[in-house]
Coordinates of C-alpha atoms in Angstrom, one line a residue:
X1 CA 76.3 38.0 62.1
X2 CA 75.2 40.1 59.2
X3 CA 77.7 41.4 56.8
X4 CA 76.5 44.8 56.6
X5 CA 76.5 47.6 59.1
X6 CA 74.2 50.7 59.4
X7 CA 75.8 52.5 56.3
X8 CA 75.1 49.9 53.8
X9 CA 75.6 46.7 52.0
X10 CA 79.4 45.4 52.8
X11 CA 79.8 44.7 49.2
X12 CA 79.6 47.3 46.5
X13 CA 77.5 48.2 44.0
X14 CA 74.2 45.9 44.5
X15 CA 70.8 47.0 44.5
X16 CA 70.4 46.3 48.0
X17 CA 73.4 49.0 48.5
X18 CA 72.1 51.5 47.1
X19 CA 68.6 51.8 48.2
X20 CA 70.0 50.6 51.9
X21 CA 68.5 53.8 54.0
X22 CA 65.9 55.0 51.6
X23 CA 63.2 52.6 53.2
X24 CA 63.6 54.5 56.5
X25 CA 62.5 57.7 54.8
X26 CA 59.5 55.5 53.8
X27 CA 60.1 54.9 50.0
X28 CA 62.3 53.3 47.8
X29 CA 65.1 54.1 45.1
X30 CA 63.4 55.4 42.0
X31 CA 65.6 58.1 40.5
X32 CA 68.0 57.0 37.9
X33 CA 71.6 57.0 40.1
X34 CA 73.6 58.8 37.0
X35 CA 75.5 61.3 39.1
X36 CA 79.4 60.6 39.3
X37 CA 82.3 62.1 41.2
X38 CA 82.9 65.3 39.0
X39 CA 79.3 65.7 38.5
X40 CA 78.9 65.4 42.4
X41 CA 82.1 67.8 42.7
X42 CA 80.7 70.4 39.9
X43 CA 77.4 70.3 41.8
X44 CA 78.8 72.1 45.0
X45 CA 81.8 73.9 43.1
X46 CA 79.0 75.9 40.7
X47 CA 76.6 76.7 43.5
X48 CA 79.5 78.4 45.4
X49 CA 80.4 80.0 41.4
X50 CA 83.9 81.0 42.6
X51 CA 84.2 83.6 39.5
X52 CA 80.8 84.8 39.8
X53 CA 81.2 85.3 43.7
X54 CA 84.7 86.6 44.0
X55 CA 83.9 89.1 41.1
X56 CA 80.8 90.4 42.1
X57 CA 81.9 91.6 45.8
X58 CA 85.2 92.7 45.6
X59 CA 84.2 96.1 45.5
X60 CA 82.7 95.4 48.8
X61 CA 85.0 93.5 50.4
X62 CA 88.0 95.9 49.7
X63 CA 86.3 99.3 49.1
X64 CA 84.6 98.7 53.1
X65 CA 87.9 97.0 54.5
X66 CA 90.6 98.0 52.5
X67 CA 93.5 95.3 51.6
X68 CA 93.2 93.9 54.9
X69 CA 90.1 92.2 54.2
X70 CA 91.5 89.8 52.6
X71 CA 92.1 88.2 56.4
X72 CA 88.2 87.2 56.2
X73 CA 88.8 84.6 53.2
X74 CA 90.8 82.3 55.9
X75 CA 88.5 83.2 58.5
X76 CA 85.0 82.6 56.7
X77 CA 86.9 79.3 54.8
X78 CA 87.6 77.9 59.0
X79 CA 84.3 78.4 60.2
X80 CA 83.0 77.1 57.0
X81 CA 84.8 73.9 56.4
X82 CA 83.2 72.8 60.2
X83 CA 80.2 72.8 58.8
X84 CA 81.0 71.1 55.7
X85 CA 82.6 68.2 57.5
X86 CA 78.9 68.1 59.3
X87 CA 77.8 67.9 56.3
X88 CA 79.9 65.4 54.6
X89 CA 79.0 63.1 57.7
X90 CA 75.2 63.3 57.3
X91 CA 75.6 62.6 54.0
X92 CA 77.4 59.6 54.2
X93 CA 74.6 58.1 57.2
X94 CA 71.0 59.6 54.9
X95 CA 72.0 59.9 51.1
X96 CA 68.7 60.8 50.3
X97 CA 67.2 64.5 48.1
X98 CA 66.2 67.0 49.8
X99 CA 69.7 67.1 52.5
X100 CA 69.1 69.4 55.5
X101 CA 65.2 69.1 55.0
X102 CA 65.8 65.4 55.5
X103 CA 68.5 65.4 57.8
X104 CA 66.7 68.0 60.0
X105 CA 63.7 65.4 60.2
X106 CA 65.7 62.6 61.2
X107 CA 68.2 64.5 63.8
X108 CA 65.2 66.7 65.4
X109 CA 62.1 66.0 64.1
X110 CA 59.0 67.4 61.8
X111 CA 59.1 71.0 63.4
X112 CA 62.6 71.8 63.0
X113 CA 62.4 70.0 59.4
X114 CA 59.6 72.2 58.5
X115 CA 61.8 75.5 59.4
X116 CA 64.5 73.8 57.8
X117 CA 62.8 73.4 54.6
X118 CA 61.3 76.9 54.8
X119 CA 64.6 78.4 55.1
X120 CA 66.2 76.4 52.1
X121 CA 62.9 77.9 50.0
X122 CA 63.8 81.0 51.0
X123 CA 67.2 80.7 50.4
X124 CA 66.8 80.0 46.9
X125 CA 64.2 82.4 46.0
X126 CA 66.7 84.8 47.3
X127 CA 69.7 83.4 45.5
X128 CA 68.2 83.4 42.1
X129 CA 68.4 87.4 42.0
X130 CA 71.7 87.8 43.6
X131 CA 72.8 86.0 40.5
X132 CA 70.7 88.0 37.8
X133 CA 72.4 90.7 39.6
X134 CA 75.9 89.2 38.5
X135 CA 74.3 88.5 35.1
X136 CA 73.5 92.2 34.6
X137 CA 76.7 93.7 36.1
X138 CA 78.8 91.7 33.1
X139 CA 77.0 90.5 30.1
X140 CA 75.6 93.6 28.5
X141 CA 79.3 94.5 29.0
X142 CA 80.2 91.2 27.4
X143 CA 77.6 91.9 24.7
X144 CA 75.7 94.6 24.1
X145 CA 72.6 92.2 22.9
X146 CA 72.3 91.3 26.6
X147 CA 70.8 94.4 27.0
X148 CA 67.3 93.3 26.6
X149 CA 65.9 96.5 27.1
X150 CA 67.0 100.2 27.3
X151 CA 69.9 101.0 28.4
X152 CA 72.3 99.2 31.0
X153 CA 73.2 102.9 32.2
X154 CA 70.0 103.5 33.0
X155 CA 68.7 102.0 36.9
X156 CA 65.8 101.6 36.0
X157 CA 66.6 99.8 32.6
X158 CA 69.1 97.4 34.4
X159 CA 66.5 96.3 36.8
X160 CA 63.9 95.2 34.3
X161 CA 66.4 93.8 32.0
X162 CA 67.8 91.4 35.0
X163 CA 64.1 90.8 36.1
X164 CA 64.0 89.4 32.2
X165 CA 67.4 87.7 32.6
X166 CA 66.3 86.1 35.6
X167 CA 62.9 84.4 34.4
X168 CA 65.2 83.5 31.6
X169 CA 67.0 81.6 33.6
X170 CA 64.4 80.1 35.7
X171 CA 62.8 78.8 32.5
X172 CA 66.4 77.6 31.0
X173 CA 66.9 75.8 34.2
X174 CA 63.4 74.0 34.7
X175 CA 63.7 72.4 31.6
X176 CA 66.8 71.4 32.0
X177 CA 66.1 69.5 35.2
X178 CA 62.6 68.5 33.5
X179 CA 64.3 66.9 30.5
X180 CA 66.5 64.5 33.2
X181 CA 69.4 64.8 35.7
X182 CA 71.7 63.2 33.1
X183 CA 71.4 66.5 31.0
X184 CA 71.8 68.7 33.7
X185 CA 74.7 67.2 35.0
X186 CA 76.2 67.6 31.4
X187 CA 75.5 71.3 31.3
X188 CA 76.6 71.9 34.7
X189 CA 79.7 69.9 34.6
X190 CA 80.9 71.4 31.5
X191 CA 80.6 74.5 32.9
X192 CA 82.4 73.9 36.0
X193 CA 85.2 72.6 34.0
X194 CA 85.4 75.7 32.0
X195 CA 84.9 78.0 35.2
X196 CA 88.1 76.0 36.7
X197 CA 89.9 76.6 33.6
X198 CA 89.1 80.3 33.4
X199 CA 90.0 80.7 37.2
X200 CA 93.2 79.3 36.8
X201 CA 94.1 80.9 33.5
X202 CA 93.4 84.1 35.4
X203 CA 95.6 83.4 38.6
X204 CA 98.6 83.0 36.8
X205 CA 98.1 86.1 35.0
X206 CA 97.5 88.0 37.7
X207 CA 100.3 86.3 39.6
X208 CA 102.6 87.2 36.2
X209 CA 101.6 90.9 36.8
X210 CA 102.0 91.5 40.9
X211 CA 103.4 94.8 41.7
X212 CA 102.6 95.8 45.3
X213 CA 104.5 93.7 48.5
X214 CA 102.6 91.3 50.5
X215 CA 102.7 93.4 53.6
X216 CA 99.4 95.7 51.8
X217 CA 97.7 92.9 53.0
X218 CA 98.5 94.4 56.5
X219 CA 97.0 97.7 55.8
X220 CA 94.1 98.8 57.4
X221 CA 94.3 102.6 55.7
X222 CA 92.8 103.9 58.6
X223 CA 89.9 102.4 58.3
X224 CA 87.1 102.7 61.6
X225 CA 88.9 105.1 63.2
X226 CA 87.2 107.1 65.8
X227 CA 84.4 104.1 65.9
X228 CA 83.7 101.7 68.9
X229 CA 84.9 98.9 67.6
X230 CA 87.8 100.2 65.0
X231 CA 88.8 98.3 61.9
X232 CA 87.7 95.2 64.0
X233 CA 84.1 96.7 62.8
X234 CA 84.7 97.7 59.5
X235 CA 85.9 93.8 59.3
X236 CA 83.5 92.5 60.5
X237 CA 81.4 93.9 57.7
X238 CA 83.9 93.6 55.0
X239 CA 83.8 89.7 55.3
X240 CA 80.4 89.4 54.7
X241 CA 81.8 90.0 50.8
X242 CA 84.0 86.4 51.7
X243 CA 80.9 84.3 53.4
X244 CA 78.7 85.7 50.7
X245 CA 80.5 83.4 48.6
X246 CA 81.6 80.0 50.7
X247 CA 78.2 78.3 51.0
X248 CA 75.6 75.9 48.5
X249 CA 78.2 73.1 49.3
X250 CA 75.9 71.1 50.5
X251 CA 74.4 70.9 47.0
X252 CA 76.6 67.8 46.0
X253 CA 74.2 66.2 49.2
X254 CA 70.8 67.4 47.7
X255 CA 71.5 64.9 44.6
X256 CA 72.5 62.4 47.0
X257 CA 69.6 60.1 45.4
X258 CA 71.1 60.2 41.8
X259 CA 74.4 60.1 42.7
X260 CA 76.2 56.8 42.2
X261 CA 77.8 55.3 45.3
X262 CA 76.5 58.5 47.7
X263 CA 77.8 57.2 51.1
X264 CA 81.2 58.1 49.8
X265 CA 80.8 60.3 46.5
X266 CA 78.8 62.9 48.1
X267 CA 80.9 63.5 51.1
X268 CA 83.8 63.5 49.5
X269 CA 82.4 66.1 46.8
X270 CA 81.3 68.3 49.5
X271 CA 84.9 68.8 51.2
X272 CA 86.5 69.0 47.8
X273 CA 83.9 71.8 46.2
X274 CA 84.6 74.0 49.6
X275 CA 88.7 73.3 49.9
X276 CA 89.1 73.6 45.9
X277 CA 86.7 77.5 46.1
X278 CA 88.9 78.6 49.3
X279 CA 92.1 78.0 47.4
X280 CA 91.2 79.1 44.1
X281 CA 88.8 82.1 45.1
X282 CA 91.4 83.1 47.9
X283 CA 94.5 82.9 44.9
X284 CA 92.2 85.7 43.4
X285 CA 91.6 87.8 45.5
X286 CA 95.3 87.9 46.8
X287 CA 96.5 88.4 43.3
X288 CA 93.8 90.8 42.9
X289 CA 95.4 93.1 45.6
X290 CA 98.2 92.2 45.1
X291 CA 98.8 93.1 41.0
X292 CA 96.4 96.4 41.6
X293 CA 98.6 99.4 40.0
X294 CA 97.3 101.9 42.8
X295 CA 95.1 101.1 45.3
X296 CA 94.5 104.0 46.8
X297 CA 92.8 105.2 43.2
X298 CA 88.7 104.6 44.0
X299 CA 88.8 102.5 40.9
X300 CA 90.6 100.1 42.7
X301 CA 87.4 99.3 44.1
X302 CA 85.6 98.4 41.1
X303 CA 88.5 95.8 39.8

């Protein structure tokens, strides 16, 4: 009887382990297998960007649903983690690039791949100026030098000047990823760990300055009344802010070629990148609320 099964070699480690699965896809293991735990981790953690995420929608979240909103961090994070675990199980059977391209291809076939991959494109062509639009919202107030050109005032100004950030960053990034995956993992792992450091740094001083009771998280404020579906609506929109930022978990999968040992790394980073954002991110926003000095002022909205 053989010693291995359909998810790899029995023993650990060997060449025949790690490209076991990659001759079904019709090649073999060329990229250089340099990705580790954290770096699988940081992979999914900085797609989701807690900070970046949490930050950026607030205002929407809370200024469309009021306190109560915060209900919709649970909810998104329960529907969420399902697919993760989907996830985490596909990449355990095809560690291979590309994850639901791949995965779609296997599981239904070349038509549903091609949407698949389609929709990923998409995806990410659609992702890269939601963050620019981060990018402009809080450098230039970091830094005034941000401000490429005109003035961050100015709408038409702040377009340009995240149009400009954003090929910035499209340029920053392709090298990067040209140079080798063992530099970008650097990069983005360093920055994960300082993200994780910043978020934490700024849950306990929120939690050190909470002066409203946990039962704001109950109030509605009258919100939807007199429409069909009362505040059950207005929630309804409101968590779009949370699902906004619980997804690109699935990222830790896409490097599931260059990760060492992907049967196990890259599930395991995929459940830990989407737990570890619903805890922290979710610590935030309750704090948030929760340490606001008047939420019924409109700035509230803009915290």
């Amino acid at each position: 009887m053989s010693t291995t099964d359909d998810r790899g070699s029995a023993g650990s480690g060997g060449a025949d382990a790690a490209d076991h699965g990659l001759e079904d896809f019709g090649y073999t293991q060329s990229l250089d297998r340099s990705i580790g735990k954290f770096a699988s981790f940081a992979a999914g953690i900085s797609y989701i960007s807690i900070l970046t995420g949490t930050f950026q929608l607030f205002y929407f979240g809370f200024g469309t649903g009021g306190p109560a909103y915060w209900w919709s961090w649970p909810m998104v994070f329960a529907g969420q983690v399902m697919v993760a675990l989907s996830f985490a199980e596909l990449a355990g059977r095809f560690p291979v690039a590309g994850s639901v391209y791949n995965w779609s291809k296997r599981l239904a076939g070349p038509t549903t791949s091609w949407m698949a991959g389609w929709m990923m494109l998409t995806a990410s062509i659609v992702t890269i100026p939601a963050v620019v639009l981060a990018y402009q919202l809080v450098l230039p107030q970091i830094w005034s030098g941000f401000q490429l050109i005109g003035d961050a005032a100015d709408p038409t100004d702040a377009a340009v000047n995240a149009a400009i950030l954003g090929g910035l960053l499209i340029v920053f990034t392709t090298v990067v990823n040209a140079i080798g995956v063992k530099l970008m993992a650097q990069i983005n792992s360093t920055g994960v760990f300082i993200e994780l450091i910043a978020a934490v740094l700024i849950i306990v001083l929120l939690a050190f300055n909470i002066v409203n009771p946990p039962s704001v998280l109950f109030d509605t404020e009258g919100l939807g009344a007199g429409q069909p579906l009362g505040y059950f609506g207005v929630f309804l929109v409101a968590a779009l802010a949370s699902a906004y930022v619980m997804y690109g978990f699935d990222t830790a999968s896409s490097l599931g070629e260059e990760t060492t040992d992907p049967r196990r790394t890259a599930p395991a980073a995929i459940m830990r990148a989407v737990i570890a954002s619903f805890i922290i991110g979710g610590l935030i926003l309750l704090l948030l609320i929760l340490a606001a000095p008047d939420l019924s002022d409109p700035a509230a909205e803009h915290l």
